[in-house]
Amino acid sequence: MNTSAERSGWARFWDHGRWWKALVLAVGYLAIYEPASLLMAPFVPYIGDADSTSYVLVLIAVPVLIGGIVLIGFGATVGWLRSTFERQPIRGRGWMWIAIVVVLLFNVLRFASIDYSAAGLDWVAAWLLAGLVIGFSEELLTRGYVVRIMRSSGHSEVAVGLVSAALFALLHGSNLFTGQALGPTLLQMVYTFFFGFCMYLALRVTRTIIAPILLHASTDPSIFMQGTHPVTGGLASLAQLGNVAVVLVGVVLLVVFLVSERRVQ
């Protein structure tokens, strides 16, 4: 293992964590992801509508994949990549499993209420691939690098969890600059904050980033596929309450988290 003296100035800069460095990293990711999305624009006339396999792969998966590759490269240059996927040092508490159970439950409900015959196998496969790319890239950034930066600067786990969730919401707030209306963007940011907080709890209680990656990877496809090709009936109606449930449960778990962390301190 390299000593501090052997590490490059670039690596030492990131080793000395500050909250603003986490913000810089998140903004840097957006600065790569958004132009990557624009680079796909010339393909729009040839890929069909949002319900097509090519649309999912070209306009959703590819830009995030580019961002993910850059994140892997960043992690390699600063020597964080391997340790990010190792067992995390800080333990969670039993009640944190609630976050995993709630997110996973509604993902299963959504997957169970998709009209797969109408969706088509190729479209479903494209979304599953896109979900894996999204889950990996966004969790590597927010529950991997951002968490590491915040912890290395000596911040409390309250700050770690809240900043991780807030920067995750910020990533989705950028949709405002790509044509999404203010109202839906604000609602999306509320949801993604609490979803991001649940992913932080998943990281804490399992002590591995693999858990939030897989949860996230199954969330986005289930939401978009079920929203586009739902079956009719009560199960679909129940599944569509998933985002609301995550926000409500997230609020309760956040309160419990703040109280429990204050007692520890």
PDB file of C-alpha atoms in Angstrom:
ATOM      1  CA  MET A   1       0.000   0.000   0.000  1.00  0.00           C
ATOM      2  CA  ASN A   2       1.333   3.440  -0.911  1.00  0.00           C
ATOM      3  CA  THR A   3       2.299   5.763   1.927  1.00  0.00           C
ATOM      4  CA  SER A   4       1.066   9.353   1.974  1.00  0.00           C
ATOM      5  CA  ALA A   5       4.462  10.566   0.751  1.00  0.00           C
ATOM      6  CA  GLU A   6       4.333   8.217  -2.254  1.00  0.00           C
ATOM      7  CA  ARG A   7       0.884   9.322  -3.339  1.00  0.00           C
ATOM      8  CA  SER A   8       0.452  11.957  -6.013  1.00  0.00           C
ATOM      9  CA  GLY A   9      -0.628  15.482  -5.214  1.00  0.00           C
ATOM     10  CA  TRP A  10      -3.950  14.715  -6.937  1.00  0.00           C
ATOM     11  CA  ALA A  11      -4.580  11.750  -4.650  1.00  0.00           C
ATOM     12  CA  ARG A  12      -3.492  13.634  -1.524  1.00  0.00           C
ATOM     13  CA  PHE A  13      -5.852  16.479  -2.427  1.00  0.00           C
ATOM     14  CA  TRP A  14      -8.837  14.118  -2.400  1.00  0.00           C
ATOM     15  CA  ASP A  15      -7.579  12.211   0.657  1.00  0.00           C
ATOM     16  CA  HIS A  16      -8.047  15.324   2.778  1.00  0.00           C
ATOM     17  CA  GLY A  17     -11.801  15.379   2.595  1.00  0.00           C
ATOM     18  CA  ARG A  18     -13.941  18.474   2.818  1.00  0.00           C
ATOM     19  CA  TRP A  19     -17.665  18.697   2.211  1.00  0.00           C
ATOM     20  CA  TRP A  20     -17.131  21.041  -0.724  1.00  0.00           C
ATOM     21  CA  LYS A  21     -14.972  18.445  -2.430  1.00  0.00           C
ATOM     22  CA  ALA A  22     -17.967  16.111  -2.388  1.00  0.00           C
ATOM     23  CA  LEU A  23     -19.969  18.882  -4.069  1.00  0.00           C
ATOM     24  CA  VAL A  24     -17.229  19.449  -6.632  1.00  0.00           C
ATOM     25  CA  LEU A  25     -17.186  15.738  -7.446  1.00  0.00           C
ATOM     26  CA  ALA A  26     -20.974  15.624  -7.883  1.00  0.00           C
ATOM     27  CA  VAL A  27     -20.967  18.718 -10.095  1.00  0.00           C
ATOM     28  CA  GLY A  28     -18.071  17.249 -12.061  1.00  0.00           C
ATOM     29  CA  TYR A  29     -20.089  14.101 -12.679  1.00  0.00           C
ATOM     30  CA  LEU A  30     -22.982  16.210 -13.961  1.00  0.00           C
ATOM     31  CA  ALA A  31     -20.568  18.152 -16.163  1.00  0.00           C
ATOM     32  CA  ILE A  32     -19.696  14.851 -17.845  1.00  0.00           C
ATOM     33  CA  TYR A  33     -23.122  13.207 -17.825  1.00  0.00           C
ATOM     34  CA  GLU A  34     -25.108  16.107 -19.268  1.00  0.00           C
ATOM     35  CA  PRO A  35     -22.814  16.686 -22.283  1.00  0.00           C
ATOM     36  CA  ALA A  36     -22.773  12.924 -22.826  1.00  0.00           C
ATOM     37  CA  SER A  37     -26.573  13.067 -23.070  1.00  0.00           C
ATOM     38  CA  LEU A  38     -26.339  15.896 -25.588  1.00  0.00           C
ATOM     39  CA  LEU A  39     -23.886  13.864 -27.666  1.00  0.00           C
ATOM     40  CA  MET A  40     -26.649  11.306 -28.130  1.00  0.00           C
ATOM     41  CA  ALA A  41     -29.015  13.931 -29.587  1.00  0.00           C
ATOM     42  CA  PRO A  42     -28.078  13.243 -33.235  1.00  0.00           C
ATOM     43  CA  PHE A  43     -29.339   9.698 -32.808  1.00  0.00           C
ATOM     44  CA  VAL A  44     -32.815  10.787 -31.670  1.00  0.00           C
ATOM     45  CA  PRO A  45     -34.425  10.730 -35.158  1.00  0.00           C
ATOM     46  CA  TYR A  46     -33.319   7.125 -35.608  1.00  0.00           C
ATOM     47  CA  ILE A  47     -34.096   5.518 -32.252  1.00  0.00           C
ATOM     48  CA  GLY A  48     -37.865   5.837 -31.930  1.00  0.00           C
ATOM     49  CA  ASP A  49     -39.952   7.039 -29.014  1.00  0.00           C
ATOM     50  CA  ALA A  50     -39.400   6.600 -25.287  1.00  0.00           C
ATOM     51  CA  ASP A  51     -41.030   3.175 -25.438  1.00  0.00           C
ATOM     52  CA  SER A  52     -38.338   1.769 -27.734  1.00  0.00           C
ATOM     53  CA  THR A  53     -35.356  -0.370 -26.782  1.00  0.00           C
ATOM     54  CA  SER A  54     -32.940   1.874 -28.656  1.00  0.00           C
ATOM     55  CA  TYR A  55     -34.205   4.943 -26.764  1.00  0.00           C
ATOM     56  CA  VAL A  56     -33.492   3.287 -23.408  1.00  0.00           C
ATOM     57  CA  LEU A  57     -30.037   2.145 -24.437  1.00  0.00           C
ATOM     58  CA  VAL A  58     -28.875   5.247 -26.311  1.00  0.00           C
ATOM     59  CA  LEU A  59     -30.436   8.112 -24.370  1.00  0.00           C
ATOM     60  CA  ILE A  60     -30.572   6.600 -20.873  1.00  0.00           C
ATOM     61  CA  ALA A  61     -27.936   3.889 -20.472  1.00  0.00           C
ATOM     62  CA  VAL A  62     -25.055   5.209 -22.597  1.00  0.00           C
ATOM     63  CA  PRO A  63     -24.676   8.683 -20.978  1.00  0.00           C
ATOM     64  CA  VAL A  64     -24.718   7.153 -17.489  1.00  0.00           C
ATOM     65  CA  LEU A  65     -22.270   4.475 -18.626  1.00  0.00           C
ATOM     66  CA  ILE A  66     -19.872   7.193 -19.791  1.00  0.00           C
ATOM     67  CA  GLY A  67     -20.180   8.908 -16.419  1.00  0.00           C
ATOM     68  CA  GLY A  68     -19.649   5.589 -14.645  1.00  0.00           C
ATOM     69  CA  ILE A  69     -16.481   4.844 -16.602  1.00  0.00           C
ATOM     70  CA  VAL A  70     -15.132   8.265 -15.649  1.00  0.00           C
ATOM     71  CA  LEU A  71     -15.964   7.550 -11.988  1.00  0.00           C
ATOM     72  CA  ILE A  72     -14.081   4.257 -12.175  1.00  0.00           C
ATOM     73  CA  GLY A  73     -11.131   6.080 -13.671  1.00  0.00           C
ATOM     74  CA  PHE A  74     -11.284   8.700 -10.926  1.00  0.00           C
ATOM     75  CA  GLY A  75     -11.364   6.026  -8.235  1.00  0.00           C
ATOM     76  CA  ALA A  76      -8.373   4.298  -9.800  1.00  0.00           C
ATOM     77  CA  THR A  77      -6.309   7.514  -9.921  1.00  0.00           C
ATOM     78  CA  VAL A  78      -6.866   8.269  -6.230  1.00  0.00           C
ATOM     79  CA  GLY A  79      -6.603   4.651  -5.065  1.00  0.00           C
ATOM     80  CA  TRP A  80     -10.167   4.418  -3.744  1.00  0.00           C
ATOM     81  CA  LEU A  81     -11.696   1.873  -6.080  1.00  0.00           C
ATOM     82  CA  ARG A  82     -10.845  -1.334  -4.247  1.00  0.00           C
ATOM     83  CA  SER A  83     -11.541  -0.031  -0.750  1.00  0.00           C
ATOM     84  CA  THR A  84     -14.924   1.349  -1.842  1.00  0.00           C
ATOM     85  CA  PHE A  85     -16.099  -2.206  -2.489  1.00  0.00           C
ATOM     86  CA  GLU A  86     -14.578  -3.655   0.665  1.00  0.00           C
ATOM     87  CA  ARG A  87     -16.462  -4.138   3.919  1.00  0.00           C
ATOM     88  CA  GLN A  88     -17.382  -0.768   5.404  1.00  0.00           C
ATOM     89  CA  PRO A  89     -15.926   0.079   8.830  1.00  0.00           C
ATOM     90  CA  ILE A  90     -18.983   1.676  10.452  1.00  0.00           C
ATOM     91  CA  ARG A  91     -21.754  -0.618  11.643  1.00  0.00           C
ATOM     92  CA  GLY A  92     -25.448   0.032  11.246  1.00  0.00           C
ATOM     93  CA  ARG A  93     -28.364  -0.752  13.537  1.00  0.00           C
ATOM     94  CA  GLY A  94     -31.105  -3.325  13.148  1.00  0.00           C
ATOM     95  CA  TRP A  95     -33.882  -0.815  12.449  1.00  0.00           C
ATOM     96  CA  MET A  96     -32.013   0.312   9.319  1.00  0.00           C
ATOM     97  CA  TRP A  97     -33.119  -2.893   7.588  1.00  0.00           C
ATOM     98  CA  ILE A  98     -36.550  -1.243   7.319  1.00  0.00           C
ATOM     99  CA  ALA A  99     -35.200   0.955   4.519  1.00  0.00           C
ATOM    100  CA  ILE A 100     -34.110  -2.097   2.527  1.00  0.00           C
ATOM    101  CA  VAL A 101     -37.365  -3.957   3.138  1.00  0.00           C
ATOM    102  CA  VAL A 102     -39.592  -1.058   2.043  1.00  0.00           C
ATOM    103  CA  VAL A 103     -37.625  -0.264  -1.122  1.00  0.00           C
ATOM    104  CA  LEU A 104     -37.319  -3.933  -2.064  1.00  0.00           C
ATOM    105  CA  LEU A 105     -41.002  -4.627  -1.354  1.00  0.00           C
ATOM    106  CA  PHE A 106     -42.254  -1.963  -3.747  1.00  0.00           C
ATOM    107  CA  ASN A 107     -39.688  -2.923  -6.368  1.00  0.00           C
ATOM    108  CA  VAL A 108     -41.058  -6.476  -6.263  1.00  0.00           C
ATOM    109  CA  LEU A 109     -44.640  -5.186  -6.415  1.00  0.00           C
ATOM    110  CA  ARG A 110     -43.836  -3.065  -9.448  1.00  0.00           C
ATOM    111  CA  PHE A 111     -42.049  -5.904 -11.225  1.00  0.00           C
ATOM    112  CA  ALA A 112     -45.066  -8.117 -10.486  1.00  0.00           C
ATOM    113  CA  SER A 113     -47.497  -5.610 -12.021  1.00  0.00           C
ATOM    114  CA  ILE A 114     -45.828  -5.038 -15.418  1.00  0.00           C
ATOM    115  CA  ASP A 115     -47.517  -6.175 -18.628  1.00  0.00           C
ATOM    116  CA  TYR A 116     -44.484  -8.013 -19.996  1.00  0.00           C
ATOM    117  CA  SER A 117     -46.251  -9.138 -23.165  1.00  0.00           C
ATOM    118  CA  ALA A 118     -46.910  -5.519 -24.112  1.00  0.00           C
ATOM    119  CA  ALA A 119     -43.460  -4.365 -23.019  1.00  0.00           C
ATOM    120  CA  GLY A 120     -41.470  -6.910 -24.992  1.00  0.00           C
ATOM    121  CA  LEU A 121     -38.442  -8.909 -23.877  1.00  0.00           C
ATOM    122  CA  ASP A 122     -35.883  -6.654 -25.582  1.00  0.00           C
ATOM    123  CA  TRP A 123     -37.286  -3.496 -23.941  1.00  0.00           C
ATOM    124  CA  VAL A 124     -37.341  -5.165 -20.521  1.00  0.00           C
ATOM    125  CA  ALA A 125     -33.760  -6.369 -20.971  1.00  0.00           C
ATOM    126  CA  ALA A 126     -32.685  -2.875 -22.022  1.00  0.00           C
ATOM    127  CA  TRP A 127     -34.206  -1.370 -18.899  1.00  0.00           C
ATOM    128  CA  LEU A 128     -32.610  -3.968 -16.633  1.00  0.00           C
ATOM    129  CA  LEU A 129     -29.235  -3.175 -18.171  1.00  0.00           C
ATOM    130  CA  ALA A 130     -29.867   0.572 -17.846  1.00  0.00           C
ATOM    131  CA  GLY A 131     -30.887   0.079 -14.217  1.00  0.00           C
ATOM    132  CA  LEU A 132     -27.660  -1.739 -13.437  1.00  0.00           C
ATOM    133  CA  VAL A 133     -25.604   1.028 -15.052  1.00  0.00           C
ATOM    134  CA  ILE A 134     -27.554   3.741 -13.206  1.00  0.00           C
ATOM    135  CA  GLY A 135     -27.371   1.944  -9.866  1.00  0.00           C
ATOM    136  CA  PHE A 136     -23.656   1.338 -10.171  1.00  0.00           C
ATOM    137  CA  SER A 137     -22.707   4.843 -11.308  1.00  0.00           C
ATOM    138  CA  GLU A 138     -24.895   6.887  -8.988  1.00  0.00           C
ATOM    139  CA  GLU A 139     -24.197   4.762  -5.915  1.00  0.00           C
ATOM    140  CA  LEU A 140     -20.459   4.681  -6.613  1.00  0.00           C
ATOM    141  CA  LEU A 141     -20.548   8.477  -6.614  1.00  0.00           C
ATOM    142  CA  THR A 142     -22.874   9.179  -3.697  1.00  0.00           C
ATOM    143  CA  ARG A 143     -22.636   6.193  -1.342  1.00  0.00           C
ATOM    144  CA  GLY A 144     -19.064   5.461  -2.352  1.00  0.00           C
ATOM    145  CA  TYR A 145     -16.954   8.536  -2.969  1.00  0.00           C
ATOM    146  CA  VAL A 146     -19.117  11.167  -1.274  1.00  0.00           C
ATOM    147  CA  VAL A 147     -19.418   9.045   1.878  1.00  0.00           C
ATOM    148  CA  ARG A 148     -15.670   8.496   1.887  1.00  0.00           C
ATOM    149  CA  ILE A 149     -14.897  12.197   1.467  1.00  0.00           C
ATOM    150  CA  MET A 150     -17.268  13.177   4.266  1.00  0.00           C
ATOM    151  CA  ARG A 151     -15.946  10.549   6.655  1.00  0.00           C
ATOM    152  CA  SER A 152     -12.304  11.396   5.949  1.00  0.00           C
ATOM    153  CA  SER A 153     -12.981  14.998   6.918  1.00  0.00           C
ATOM    154  CA  GLY A 154     -14.195  13.894  10.350  1.00  0.00           C
ATOM    155  CA  HIS A 155     -17.870  14.733   9.898  1.00  0.00           C
ATOM    156  CA  SER A 156     -20.516  12.939  11.942  1.00  0.00           C
ATOM    157  CA  GLU A 157     -22.566  10.186  10.336  1.00  0.00           C
ATOM    158  CA  VAL A 158     -25.531  12.576  10.403  1.00  0.00           C
ATOM    159  CA  ALA A 159     -23.643  14.885   8.064  1.00  0.00           C
ATOM    160  CA  VAL A 160     -22.442  11.927   5.990  1.00  0.00           C
ATOM    161  CA  GLY A 161     -25.963  10.585   5.473  1.00  0.00           C
ATOM    162  CA  LEU A 162     -27.587  13.959   4.809  1.00  0.00           C
ATOM    163  CA  VAL A 163     -24.926  15.227   2.388  1.00  0.00           C
ATOM    164  CA  SER A 164     -24.937  11.933   0.511  1.00  0.00           C
ATOM    165  CA  ALA A 165     -28.717  12.118   0.113  1.00  0.00           C
ATOM    166  CA  ALA A 166     -28.700  15.837  -0.721  1.00  0.00           C
ATOM    167  CA  LEU A 167     -26.115  15.469  -3.484  1.00  0.00           C
ATOM    168  CA  PHE A 168     -28.058  12.536  -4.873  1.00  0.00           C
ATOM    169  CA  ALA A 169     -31.132  14.783  -5.032  1.00  0.00           C
ATOM    170  CA  LEU A 170     -29.014  17.495  -6.651  1.00  0.00           C
ATOM    171  CA  LEU A 171     -28.118  15.123  -9.480  1.00  0.00           C
ATOM    172  CA  HIS A 172     -31.802  14.779 -10.292  1.00  0.00           C
ATOM    173  CA  GLY A 173     -32.464  18.476  -9.819  1.00  0.00           C
ATOM    174  CA  SER A 174     -30.407  19.011 -12.956  1.00  0.00           C
ATOM    175  CA  ASN A 175     -33.437  17.746 -14.912  1.00  0.00           C
ATOM    176  CA  LEU A 176     -34.753  21.279 -14.557  1.00  0.00           C
ATOM    177  CA  PHE A 177     -32.120  22.416 -17.047  1.00  0.00           C
ATOM    178  CA  THR A 178     -33.065  19.756 -19.586  1.00  0.00           C
ATOM    179  CA  GLY A 179     -36.683  20.829 -19.966  1.00  0.00           C
ATOM    180  CA  GLN A 180     -38.454  19.232 -17.016  1.00  0.00           C
ATOM    181  CA  ALA A 181     -40.961  21.532 -15.315  1.00  0.00           C
ATOM    182  CA  LEU A 182     -40.190  23.016 -11.896  1.00  0.00           C
ATOM    183  CA  GLY A 183     -43.004  21.249 -10.023  1.00  0.00           C
ATOM    184  CA  PRO A 184     -42.142  17.688 -11.107  1.00  0.00           C
ATOM    185  CA  THR A 185     -38.445  18.414 -10.578  1.00  0.00           C
ATOM    186  CA  LEU A 186     -39.001  19.544  -6.984  1.00  0.00           C
ATOM    187  CA  LEU A 187     -41.138  16.478  -6.274  1.00  0.00           C
ATOM    188  CA  GLN A 188     -38.455  14.291  -7.804  1.00  0.00           C
ATOM    189  CA  MET A 189     -35.825  15.913  -5.614  1.00  0.00           C
ATOM    190  CA  VAL A 190     -37.883  15.254  -2.483  1.00  0.00           C
ATOM    191  CA  TYR A 191     -38.275  11.605  -3.463  1.00  0.00           C
ATOM    192  CA  THR A 192     -34.622  11.155  -4.438  1.00  0.00           C
ATOM    193  CA  PHE A 193     -33.433  12.739  -1.188  1.00  0.00           C
ATOM    194  CA  PHE A 194     -35.300  10.208   0.914  1.00  0.00           C
ATOM    195  CA  PHE A 195     -34.509   7.367  -1.466  1.00  0.00           C
ATOM    196  CA  GLY A 196     -30.851   8.375  -1.236  1.00  0.00           C
ATOM    197  CA  PHE A 197     -31.089   8.411   2.546  1.00  0.00           C
ATOM    198  CA  CYS A 198     -32.540   4.890   2.445  1.00  0.00           C
ATOM    199  CA  MET A 199     -29.575   3.840   0.306  1.00  0.00           C
ATOM    200  CA  TYR A 200     -27.227   5.304   2.912  1.00  0.00           C
ATOM    201  CA  LEU A 201     -28.990   3.215   5.566  1.00  0.00           C
ATOM    202  CA  ALA A 202     -28.622   0.157   3.314  1.00  0.00           C
ATOM    203  CA  LEU A 203     -24.891   0.873   3.106  1.00  0.00           C
ATOM    204  CA  ARG A 204     -24.674   1.211   6.888  1.00  0.00           C
ATOM    205  CA  VAL A 205     -26.588  -1.906   7.854  1.00  0.00           C
ATOM    206  CA  THR A 206     -25.063  -4.242   5.256  1.00  0.00           C
ATOM    207  CA  ARG A 207     -21.612  -2.594   5.389  1.00  0.00           C
ATOM    208  CA  THR A 208     -21.200  -3.014   1.645  1.00  0.00           C
ATOM    209  CA  ILE A 209     -21.934  -0.714  -1.280  1.00  0.00           C
ATOM    210  CA  ILE A 210     -23.208  -3.711  -3.240  1.00  0.00           C
ATOM    211  CA  ALA A 211     -26.535  -3.526  -1.363  1.00  0.00           C
ATOM    212  CA  PRO A 212     -27.472   0.037  -2.411  1.00  0.00           C
ATOM    213  CA  ILE A 213     -26.179  -0.626  -5.932  1.00  0.00           C
ATOM    214  CA  LEU A 214     -28.496  -3.619  -6.380  1.00  0.00           C
ATOM    215  CA  LEU A 215     -31.452  -1.907  -4.703  1.00  0.00           C
ATOM    216  CA  HIS A 216     -30.991   1.143  -6.897  1.00  0.00           C
ATOM    217  CA  ALA A 217     -30.475  -1.021  -9.974  1.00  0.00           C
ATOM    218  CA  SER A 218     -33.869  -2.639  -9.434  1.00  0.00           C
ATOM    219  CA  THR A 219     -35.687   0.589  -8.527  1.00  0.00           C
ATOM    220  CA  ASP A 220     -35.385   2.668 -11.702  1.00  0.00           C
ATOM    221  CA  PRO A 221     -36.383  -0.132 -14.135  1.00  0.00           C
ATOM    222  CA  SER A 222     -39.331  -1.147 -11.970  1.00  0.00           C
ATOM    223  CA  ILE A 223     -40.601   2.448 -11.785  1.00  0.00           C
ATOM    224  CA  PHE A 224     -40.311   3.219 -15.487  1.00  0.00           C
ATOM    225  CA  MET A 225     -41.454  -0.155 -16.808  1.00  0.00           C
ATOM    226  CA  GLN A 226     -44.444  -0.347 -14.488  1.00  0.00           C
ATOM    227  CA  GLY A 227     -45.332   3.245 -15.267  1.00  0.00           C
ATOM    228  CA  THR A 228     -45.253   2.563 -19.018  1.00  0.00           C
ATOM    229  CA  HIS A 229     -46.793  -0.919 -19.201  1.00  0.00           C
ATOM    230  CA  PRO A 230     -48.811  -1.558 -16.027  1.00  0.00           C
ATOM    231  CA  VAL A 231     -51.281  -4.359 -15.655  1.00  0.00           C
ATOM    232  CA  THR A 232     -54.747  -3.429 -14.440  1.00  0.00           C
ATOM    233  CA  GLY A 233     -55.895  -4.219 -10.947  1.00  0.00           C
ATOM    234  CA  GLY A 234     -55.263  -3.559  -7.289  1.00  0.00           C
ATOM    235  CA  LEU A 235     -51.672  -4.808  -7.301  1.00  0.00           C
ATOM    236  CA  ALA A 236     -50.637  -2.157  -9.824  1.00  0.00           C
ATOM    237  CA  SER A 237     -52.415   0.555  -7.825  1.00  0.00           C
ATOM    238  CA  LEU A 238     -50.605  -0.543  -4.672  1.00  0.00           C
ATOM    239  CA  ALA A 239     -47.249  -0.654  -6.474  1.00  0.00           C
ATOM    240  CA  GLN A 240     -47.706   2.912  -7.700  1.00  0.00           C
ATOM    241  CA  LEU A 241     -47.684   4.102  -4.086  1.00  0.00           C
ATOM    242  CA  GLY A 242     -44.026   3.115  -3.819  1.00  0.00           C
ATOM    243  CA  ASN A 243     -42.538   6.584  -4.176  1.00  0.00           C
ATOM    244  CA  VAL A 244     -44.898   8.022  -1.577  1.00  0.00           C
ATOM    245  CA  ALA A 245     -44.128   5.138   0.765  1.00  0.00           C
ATOM    246  CA  VAL A 246     -40.381   5.662   0.417  1.00  0.00           C
ATOM    247  CA  VAL A 247     -40.748   9.358   1.261  1.00  0.00           C
ATOM    248  CA  LEU A 248     -42.971   8.712   4.289  1.00  0.00           C
ATOM    249  CA  VAL A 249     -40.818   5.889   5.622  1.00  0.00           C
ATOM    250  CA  GLY A 250     -37.729   7.952   4.859  1.00  0.00           C
ATOM    251  CA  VAL A 251     -39.045  10.812   7.000  1.00  0.00           C
ATOM    252  CA  VAL A 252     -39.662   8.476   9.944  1.00  0.00           C
ATOM    253  CA  LEU A 253     -36.290   6.754   9.575  1.00  0.00           C
ATOM    254  CA  LEU A 254     -34.537  10.113   9.336  1.00  0.00           C
ATOM    255  CA  VAL A 255     -36.063  11.180  12.659  1.00  0.00           C
ATOM    256  CA  VAL A 256     -35.050   7.870  14.257  1.00  0.00           C
ATOM    257  CA  PHE A 257     -31.576   8.255  12.796  1.00  0.00           C
ATOM    258  CA  LEU A 258     -31.111  11.778  14.146  1.00  0.00           C
ATOM    259  CA  VAL A 259     -32.258  10.730  17.609  1.00  0.00           C
ATOM    260  CA  SER A 260     -30.112   7.592  17.695  1.00  0.00           C
ATOM    261  CA  GLU A 261     -26.991   9.387  16.470  1.00  0.00           C
ATOM    262  CA  ARG A 262     -27.454  12.129  19.048  1.00  0.00           C
ATOM    263  CA  ARG A 263     -27.586   9.504  21.799  1.00  0.00           C
ATOM    264  CA  VAL A 264     -24.351   7.964  20.547  1.00  0.00           C
ATOM    265  CA  GLN A 265     -22.619  11.334  20.636  1.00  0.00           C
TER     266      GLN A 265
END
